[in-house]
Tab-separated table of C-alpha atoms and ligand atoms in Angstrom:
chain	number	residue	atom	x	y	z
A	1	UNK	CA	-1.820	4.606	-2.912
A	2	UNK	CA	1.079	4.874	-1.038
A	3	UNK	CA	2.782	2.024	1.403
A	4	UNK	CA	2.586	4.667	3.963
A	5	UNK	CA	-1.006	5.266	4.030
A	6	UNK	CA	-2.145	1.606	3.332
A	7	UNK	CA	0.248	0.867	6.223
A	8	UNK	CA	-1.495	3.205	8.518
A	9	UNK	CA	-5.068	2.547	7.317
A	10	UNK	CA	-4.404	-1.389	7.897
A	11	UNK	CA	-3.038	-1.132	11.514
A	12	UNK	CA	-5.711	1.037	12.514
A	13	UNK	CA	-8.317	-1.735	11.259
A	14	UNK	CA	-6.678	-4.289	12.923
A	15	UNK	CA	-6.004	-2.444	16.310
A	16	UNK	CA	-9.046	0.367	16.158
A	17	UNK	CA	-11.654	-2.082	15.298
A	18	UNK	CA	-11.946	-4.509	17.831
A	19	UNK	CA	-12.278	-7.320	15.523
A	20	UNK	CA	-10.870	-10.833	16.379
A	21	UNK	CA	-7.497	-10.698	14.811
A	22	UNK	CA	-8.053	-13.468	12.083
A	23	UNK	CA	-10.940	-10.937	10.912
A	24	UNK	CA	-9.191	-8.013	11.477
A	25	UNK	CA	-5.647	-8.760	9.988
A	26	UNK	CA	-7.743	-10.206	6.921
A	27	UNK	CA	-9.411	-6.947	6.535
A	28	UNK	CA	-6.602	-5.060	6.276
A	29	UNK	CA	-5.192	-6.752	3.531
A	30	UNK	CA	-8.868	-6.292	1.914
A	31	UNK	CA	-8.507	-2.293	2.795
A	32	UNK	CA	-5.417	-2.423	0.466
A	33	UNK	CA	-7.845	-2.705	-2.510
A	34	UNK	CA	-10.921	-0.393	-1.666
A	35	UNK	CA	-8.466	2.225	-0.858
A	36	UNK	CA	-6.903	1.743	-4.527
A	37	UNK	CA	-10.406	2.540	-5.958
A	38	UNK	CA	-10.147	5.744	-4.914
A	39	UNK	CA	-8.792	8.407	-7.518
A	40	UNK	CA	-4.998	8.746	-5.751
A	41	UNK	CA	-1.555	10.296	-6.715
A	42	UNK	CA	0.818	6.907	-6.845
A	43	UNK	CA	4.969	8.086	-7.468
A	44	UNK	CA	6.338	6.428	-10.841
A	45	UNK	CA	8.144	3.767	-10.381
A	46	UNK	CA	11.443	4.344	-12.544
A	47	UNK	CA	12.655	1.253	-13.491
A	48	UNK	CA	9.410	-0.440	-14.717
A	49	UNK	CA	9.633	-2.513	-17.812
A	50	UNK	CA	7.183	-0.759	-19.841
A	51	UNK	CA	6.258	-3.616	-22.147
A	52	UNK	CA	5.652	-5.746	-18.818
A	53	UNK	CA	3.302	-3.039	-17.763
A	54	UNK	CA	1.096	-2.860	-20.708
A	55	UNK	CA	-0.207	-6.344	-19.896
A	56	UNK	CA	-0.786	-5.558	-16.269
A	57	UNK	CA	2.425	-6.695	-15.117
A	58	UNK	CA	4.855	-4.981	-12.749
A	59	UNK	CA	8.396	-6.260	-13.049
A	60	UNK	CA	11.096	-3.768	-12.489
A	61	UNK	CA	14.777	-3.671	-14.650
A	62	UNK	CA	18.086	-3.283	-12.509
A	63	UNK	CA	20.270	-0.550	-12.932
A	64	UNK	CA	20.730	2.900	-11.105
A	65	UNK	CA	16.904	3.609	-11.343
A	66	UNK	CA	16.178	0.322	-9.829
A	67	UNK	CA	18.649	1.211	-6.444
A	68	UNK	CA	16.397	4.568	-6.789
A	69	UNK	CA	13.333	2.835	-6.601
A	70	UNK	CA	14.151	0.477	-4.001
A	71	UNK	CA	15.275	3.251	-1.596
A	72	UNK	CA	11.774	5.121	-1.793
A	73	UNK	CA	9.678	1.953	-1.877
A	74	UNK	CA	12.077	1.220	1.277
A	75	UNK	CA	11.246	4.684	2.945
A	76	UNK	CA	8.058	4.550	1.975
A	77	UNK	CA	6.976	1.128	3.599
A	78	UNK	CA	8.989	2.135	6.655
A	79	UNK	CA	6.738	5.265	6.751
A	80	UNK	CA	4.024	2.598	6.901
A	81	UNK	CA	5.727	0.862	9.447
A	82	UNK	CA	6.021	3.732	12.129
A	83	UNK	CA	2.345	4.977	11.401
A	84	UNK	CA	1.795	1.028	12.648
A	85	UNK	CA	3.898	2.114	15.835
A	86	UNK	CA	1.930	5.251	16.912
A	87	UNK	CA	-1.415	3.074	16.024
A	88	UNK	CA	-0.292	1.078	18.454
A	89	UNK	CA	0.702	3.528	21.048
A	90	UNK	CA	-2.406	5.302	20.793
A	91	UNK	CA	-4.335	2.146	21.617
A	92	UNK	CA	-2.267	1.920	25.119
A	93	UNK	CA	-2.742	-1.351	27.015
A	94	UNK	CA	-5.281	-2.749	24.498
A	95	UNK	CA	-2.590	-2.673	21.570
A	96	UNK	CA	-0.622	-5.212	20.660
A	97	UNK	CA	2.064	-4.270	18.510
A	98	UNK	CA	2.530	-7.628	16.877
A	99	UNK	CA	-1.175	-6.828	15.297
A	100	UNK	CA	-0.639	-3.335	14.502
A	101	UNK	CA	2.438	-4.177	12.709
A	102	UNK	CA	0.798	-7.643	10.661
A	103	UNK	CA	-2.255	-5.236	9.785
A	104	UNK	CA	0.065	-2.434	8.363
A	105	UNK	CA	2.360	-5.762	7.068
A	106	UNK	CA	-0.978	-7.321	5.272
A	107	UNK	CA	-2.272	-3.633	4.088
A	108	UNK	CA	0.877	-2.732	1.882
A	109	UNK	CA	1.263	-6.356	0.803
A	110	UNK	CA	-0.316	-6.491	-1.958
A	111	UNK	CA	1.752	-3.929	-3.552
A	112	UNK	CA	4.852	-6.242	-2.747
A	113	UNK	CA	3.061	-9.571	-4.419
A	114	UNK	CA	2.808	-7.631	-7.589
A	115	UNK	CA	6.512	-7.411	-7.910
A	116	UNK	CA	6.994	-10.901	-6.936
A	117	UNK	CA	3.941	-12.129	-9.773
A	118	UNK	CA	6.509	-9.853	-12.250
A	119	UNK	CA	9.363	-12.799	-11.436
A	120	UNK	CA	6.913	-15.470	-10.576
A	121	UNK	CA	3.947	-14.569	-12.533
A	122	UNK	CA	2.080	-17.719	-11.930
A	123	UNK	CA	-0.904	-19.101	-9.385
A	124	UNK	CA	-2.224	-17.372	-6.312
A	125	UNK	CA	-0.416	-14.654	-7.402
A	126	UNK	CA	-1.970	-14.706	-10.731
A	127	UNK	CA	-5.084	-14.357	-9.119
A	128	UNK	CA	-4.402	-11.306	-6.541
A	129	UNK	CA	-3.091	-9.493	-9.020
A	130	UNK	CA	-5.962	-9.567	-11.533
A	131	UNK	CA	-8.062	-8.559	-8.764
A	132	UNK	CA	-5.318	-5.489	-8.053
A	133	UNK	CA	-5.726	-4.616	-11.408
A	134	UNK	CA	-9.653	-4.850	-11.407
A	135	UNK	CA	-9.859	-2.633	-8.445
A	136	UNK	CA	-7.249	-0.061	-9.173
A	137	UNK	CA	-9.063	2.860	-10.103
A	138	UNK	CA	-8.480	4.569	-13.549
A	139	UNK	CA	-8.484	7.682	-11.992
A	140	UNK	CA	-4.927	8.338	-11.305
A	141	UNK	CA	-3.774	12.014	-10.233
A	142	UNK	CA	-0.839	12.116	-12.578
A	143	UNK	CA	1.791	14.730	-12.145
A	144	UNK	CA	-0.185	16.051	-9.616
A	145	UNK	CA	2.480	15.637	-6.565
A	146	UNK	CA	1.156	18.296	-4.421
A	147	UNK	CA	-2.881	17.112	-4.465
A	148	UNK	CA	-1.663	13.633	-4.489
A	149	UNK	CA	0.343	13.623	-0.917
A	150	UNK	CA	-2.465	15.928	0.578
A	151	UNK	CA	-5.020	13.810	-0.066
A	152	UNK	CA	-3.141	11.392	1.392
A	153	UNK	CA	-2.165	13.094	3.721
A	154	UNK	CA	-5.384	14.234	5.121
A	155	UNK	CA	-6.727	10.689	5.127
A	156	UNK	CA	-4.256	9.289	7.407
A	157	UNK	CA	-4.820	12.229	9.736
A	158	UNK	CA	-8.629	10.912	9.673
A	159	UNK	CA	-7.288	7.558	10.816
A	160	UNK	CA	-5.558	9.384	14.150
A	161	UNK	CA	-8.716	11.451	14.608
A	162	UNK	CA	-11.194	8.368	14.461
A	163	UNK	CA	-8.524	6.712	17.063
A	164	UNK	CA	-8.294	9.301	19.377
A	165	UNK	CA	-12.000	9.620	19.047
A	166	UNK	CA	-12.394	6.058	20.814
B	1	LIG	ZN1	-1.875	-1.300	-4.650
């Protein structure tokens, strides 16, 4: 899925729950992974190394597509980012924006990690990516733009409804 909505998903565990913030800030990095099982639109990233992706690997190639890429991973995480923000202003005094940012931090992380395993490629980072990979779903909505950022779309508004609904 997008940074934006696993940004937005993971600050509203970590703020809407309630949860002690070890156990909250750990479950949104855990929501990063059941909310890539669902069928979702993701955009391409343009400067993959193909033959790196074939074996699960995400490493990207520099050039013009690369400064591309970086600019609407950029956006996109900051989209994350200011979802985190109105989380946390909807919570009022109970908020605390340090968690609301960590839990949108630790939801998009593990897209991040799998660009650092594509330089690194070795230990714990071995690991969270094979479990990335076994939980990405197969289902991908490809070239479907439109359906893709709905769906998305409509799920984060179901995070603001369930907050405003506390
Ligand atoms: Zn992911």
């Amino acid at each position: 899925m997008t940074l934006g909505t696993h940004g937005a998903v993971g600050a509203a565990v970590v703020v809407g729950s309630g949860l002690h913030p070890v156990l909250g800030l750990s479950l949104a990095f855990l929501s990063h992974f059941a909310l890539d099982a669902l069928p979702h639109y993701d955009y391409k990233i343009l400067s993959l190394d193909k033959t790196a992706e074939k074996n699960g690997v995400v490493k990207m190639l520099r050039g013009k597509l690369f400064v591309i890429d970086l600019m609407r991973i950029g956006l996109d995480g900051l989209l994350g980012l200011i979802f985190a923000l109105l989380i946390w202003q909807m919570a009022g005094d109970t908020g605390s924006i340090y968690l609301a940012l960590g839990g949108a931090g630790l939801g998009m992380l593990p897209d991040f990690l799998q660009f650092l395993y594509g330089k690194i490629g070795t230990g714990p980072l071995a690991i969270i990516q094979w479990v990335h990979n076994r939980f990405h779903t197969r289902y991908k909505l490809v070239d479907k733009f439109e359906l893709g950022v709905l769906t998305q779309a409509v799920l984060v508004v179901l995070v603001f409804i369930l907050l405003a609904m506390k």
